[in-house]
mmCIF file of C-alpha atoms in Angstrom:
data_model
loop_
_atom_site.group_PDB
_atom_site.id
_atom_site.type_symbol
_atom_site.label_atom_id
_atom_site.label_comp_id
_atom_site.label_asym_id
_atom_site.label_seq_id
_atom_site.Cartn_x
_atom_site.Cartn_y
_atom_site.Cartn_z
ATOM 1 C CA MET A 1 -15.663 -12.133 -13.670
ATOM 2 C CA PRO A 2 -19.024 -11.649 -14.856
ATOM 3 C CA ALA A 3 -18.329 -9.092 -18.032
ATOM 4 C CA LEU A 4 -16.073 -11.852 -19.397
ATOM 5 C CA PRO A 5 -17.345 -14.247 -22.008
ATOM 6 C CA SER A 6 -17.468 -17.749 -20.239
ATOM 7 C CA ALA A 7 -14.902 -18.967 -23.199
ATOM 8 C CA TRP A 8 -12.458 -16.704 -21.492
ATOM 9 C CA ARG A 9 -12.062 -18.835 -18.329
ATOM 10 C CA GLU A 10 -8.145 -17.642 -17.836
ATOM 11 C CA GLY A 11 -6.462 -14.543 -19.051
ATOM 12 C CA TYR A 12 -4.842 -11.140 -18.697
ATOM 13 C CA ILE A 13 -5.429 -7.584 -19.680
ATOM 14 C CA LYS A 14 -2.806 -4.924 -19.556
ATOM 15 C CA GLY A 15 -2.817 -1.371 -19.605
ATOM 16 C CA LEU A 16 -6.481 -0.650 -18.300
ATOM 17 C CA ARG A 17 -7.232 3.397 -17.696
ATOM 18 C CA ALA A 18 -9.185 4.051 -14.523
ATOM 19 C CA ARG A 19 -10.549 7.335 -13.362
ATOM 20 C CA GLY A 20 -8.145 9.500 -11.057
ATOM 21 C CA GLY A 21 -4.716 8.491 -13.237
ATOM 22 C CA TYR A 22 -4.597 4.647 -12.605
ATOM 23 C CA THR A 23 -3.447 1.649 -15.099
ATOM 24 C CA VAL A 24 -4.406 -1.712 -14.290
ATOM 25 C CA ASP A 25 -3.101 -4.964 -15.366
ATOM 26 C CA ILE A 26 -5.262 -7.962 -14.361
ATOM 27 C CA THR A 27 -4.938 -11.663 -14.561
ATOM 28 C CA TRP A 28 -7.854 -13.937 -13.875
ATOM 29 C CA GLU A 29 -8.279 -17.906 -13.586
ATOM 30 C CA ALA A 30 -11.236 -19.826 -13.413
ATOM 31 C CA GLY A 31 -13.166 -16.867 -14.035
ATOM 32 C CA LYS A 32 -12.111 -15.174 -10.967
ATOM 33 C CA LEU A 33 -9.933 -12.424 -10.479
ATOM 34 C CA MET A 34 -6.476 -13.551 -9.232
ATOM 35 C CA ARG A 35 -4.052 -10.567 -9.440
ATOM 36 C CA ALA A 36 -4.069 -7.093 -10.086
ATOM 37 C CA ARG A 37 -1.298 -4.342 -10.713
ATOM 38 C CA VAL A 38 -2.087 -0.746 -10.137
ATOM 39 C CA LEU A 39 0.109 2.054 -11.139
ATOM 40 C CA ALA A 40 -0.925 5.943 -10.068
ATOM 41 C CA GLU A 41 0.140 8.645 -11.611
ATOM 42 C CA TYR A 42 -0.471 10.655 -8.268
ATOM 43 C CA ASP A 43 0.265 10.131 -4.774
ATOM 44 C CA GLY A 44 -2.801 9.637 -2.546
ATOM 45 C CA LEU A 45 -5.325 7.039 -1.487
ATOM 46 C CA CYS A 46 -7.619 4.756 -3.797
ATOM 47 C CA LYS A 47 -10.425 2.575 -2.621
ATOM 48 C CA ILE A 48 -9.772 -0.859 -4.682
ATOM 49 C CA ARG A 49 -13.366 -2.688 -5.059
ATOM 50 C CA TYR A 50 -13.954 -6.428 -6.292
ATOM 51 C CA CYS A 51 -17.298 -8.057 -5.664
ATOM 52 C CA ASP A 52 -18.737 -6.966 -2.093
ATOM 53 C CA LYS A 53 -15.184 -6.285 -0.634
ATOM 54 C CA ALA A 54 -13.130 -2.944 -0.500
ATOM 55 C CA LEU A 55 -9.605 -2.434 0.190
ATOM 56 C CA GLN A 56 -8.142 1.307 1.032
ATOM 57 C CA VAL A 57 -4.662 1.518 -0.649
ATOM 58 C CA SER A 58 -2.127 4.150 -0.168
ATOM 59 C CA PHE A 59 -0.300 4.904 -3.609
ATOM 60 C CA THR A 60 2.760 6.448 -4.365
ATOM 61 C CA ALA A 61 2.856 7.731 -7.935
ATOM 62 C CA GLY A 62 4.993 5.793 -10.362
ATOM 63 C CA VAL A 63 5.454 2.798 -7.795
ATOM 64 C CA PRO A 64 3.214 -0.298 -8.575
ATOM 65 C CA VAL A 65 1.189 -1.757 -5.750
ATOM 66 C CA PHE A 66 0.331 -5.486 -6.740
ATOM 67 C CA ILE A 67 -2.835 -6.780 -5.196
ATOM 68 C CA CYS A 68 -3.738 -10.867 -4.753
ATOM 69 C CA PHE A 69 -7.115 -11.741 -4.348
ATOM 70 C CA ASP A 70 -7.406 -15.060 -1.877
ATOM 71 C CA HIS A 71 -10.929 -16.655 -2.850
ATOM 72 C CA ASN A 72 -10.560 -19.249 -0.074
ATOM 73 C CA ARG A 73 -10.828 -16.590 2.608
ATOM 74 C CA HIS A 74 -13.315 -14.050 0.557
ATOM 75 C CA LYS A 75 -10.788 -11.054 0.896
ATOM 76 C CA PRO A 76 -7.846 -9.068 -1.306
ATOM 77 C CA LEU A 77 -4.584 -8.744 0.094
ATOM 78 C CA TYR A 78 -1.859 -6.582 -1.625
ATOM 79 C CA VAL A 79 1.852 -6.682 -1.329
ATOM 80 C CA ARG A 80 3.596 -3.620 -2.409
#
């Protein structure tokens, strides 16, 4: 993840706020995003982007969506 200092090779952040009423928790390893938990305040669709990939996700208010990133296959996978 380019915005992180190189000394932070592994870690997590909880409670990031994103436009549109989303709360995001992320985990990274070896400088790459591995998992994200996204909680929406409202029902609806949202496009999740990471690097050159995008994933359209349907949200139900208050129900977290868990997204795992498969760097070997170069695509995000999501699981409710």
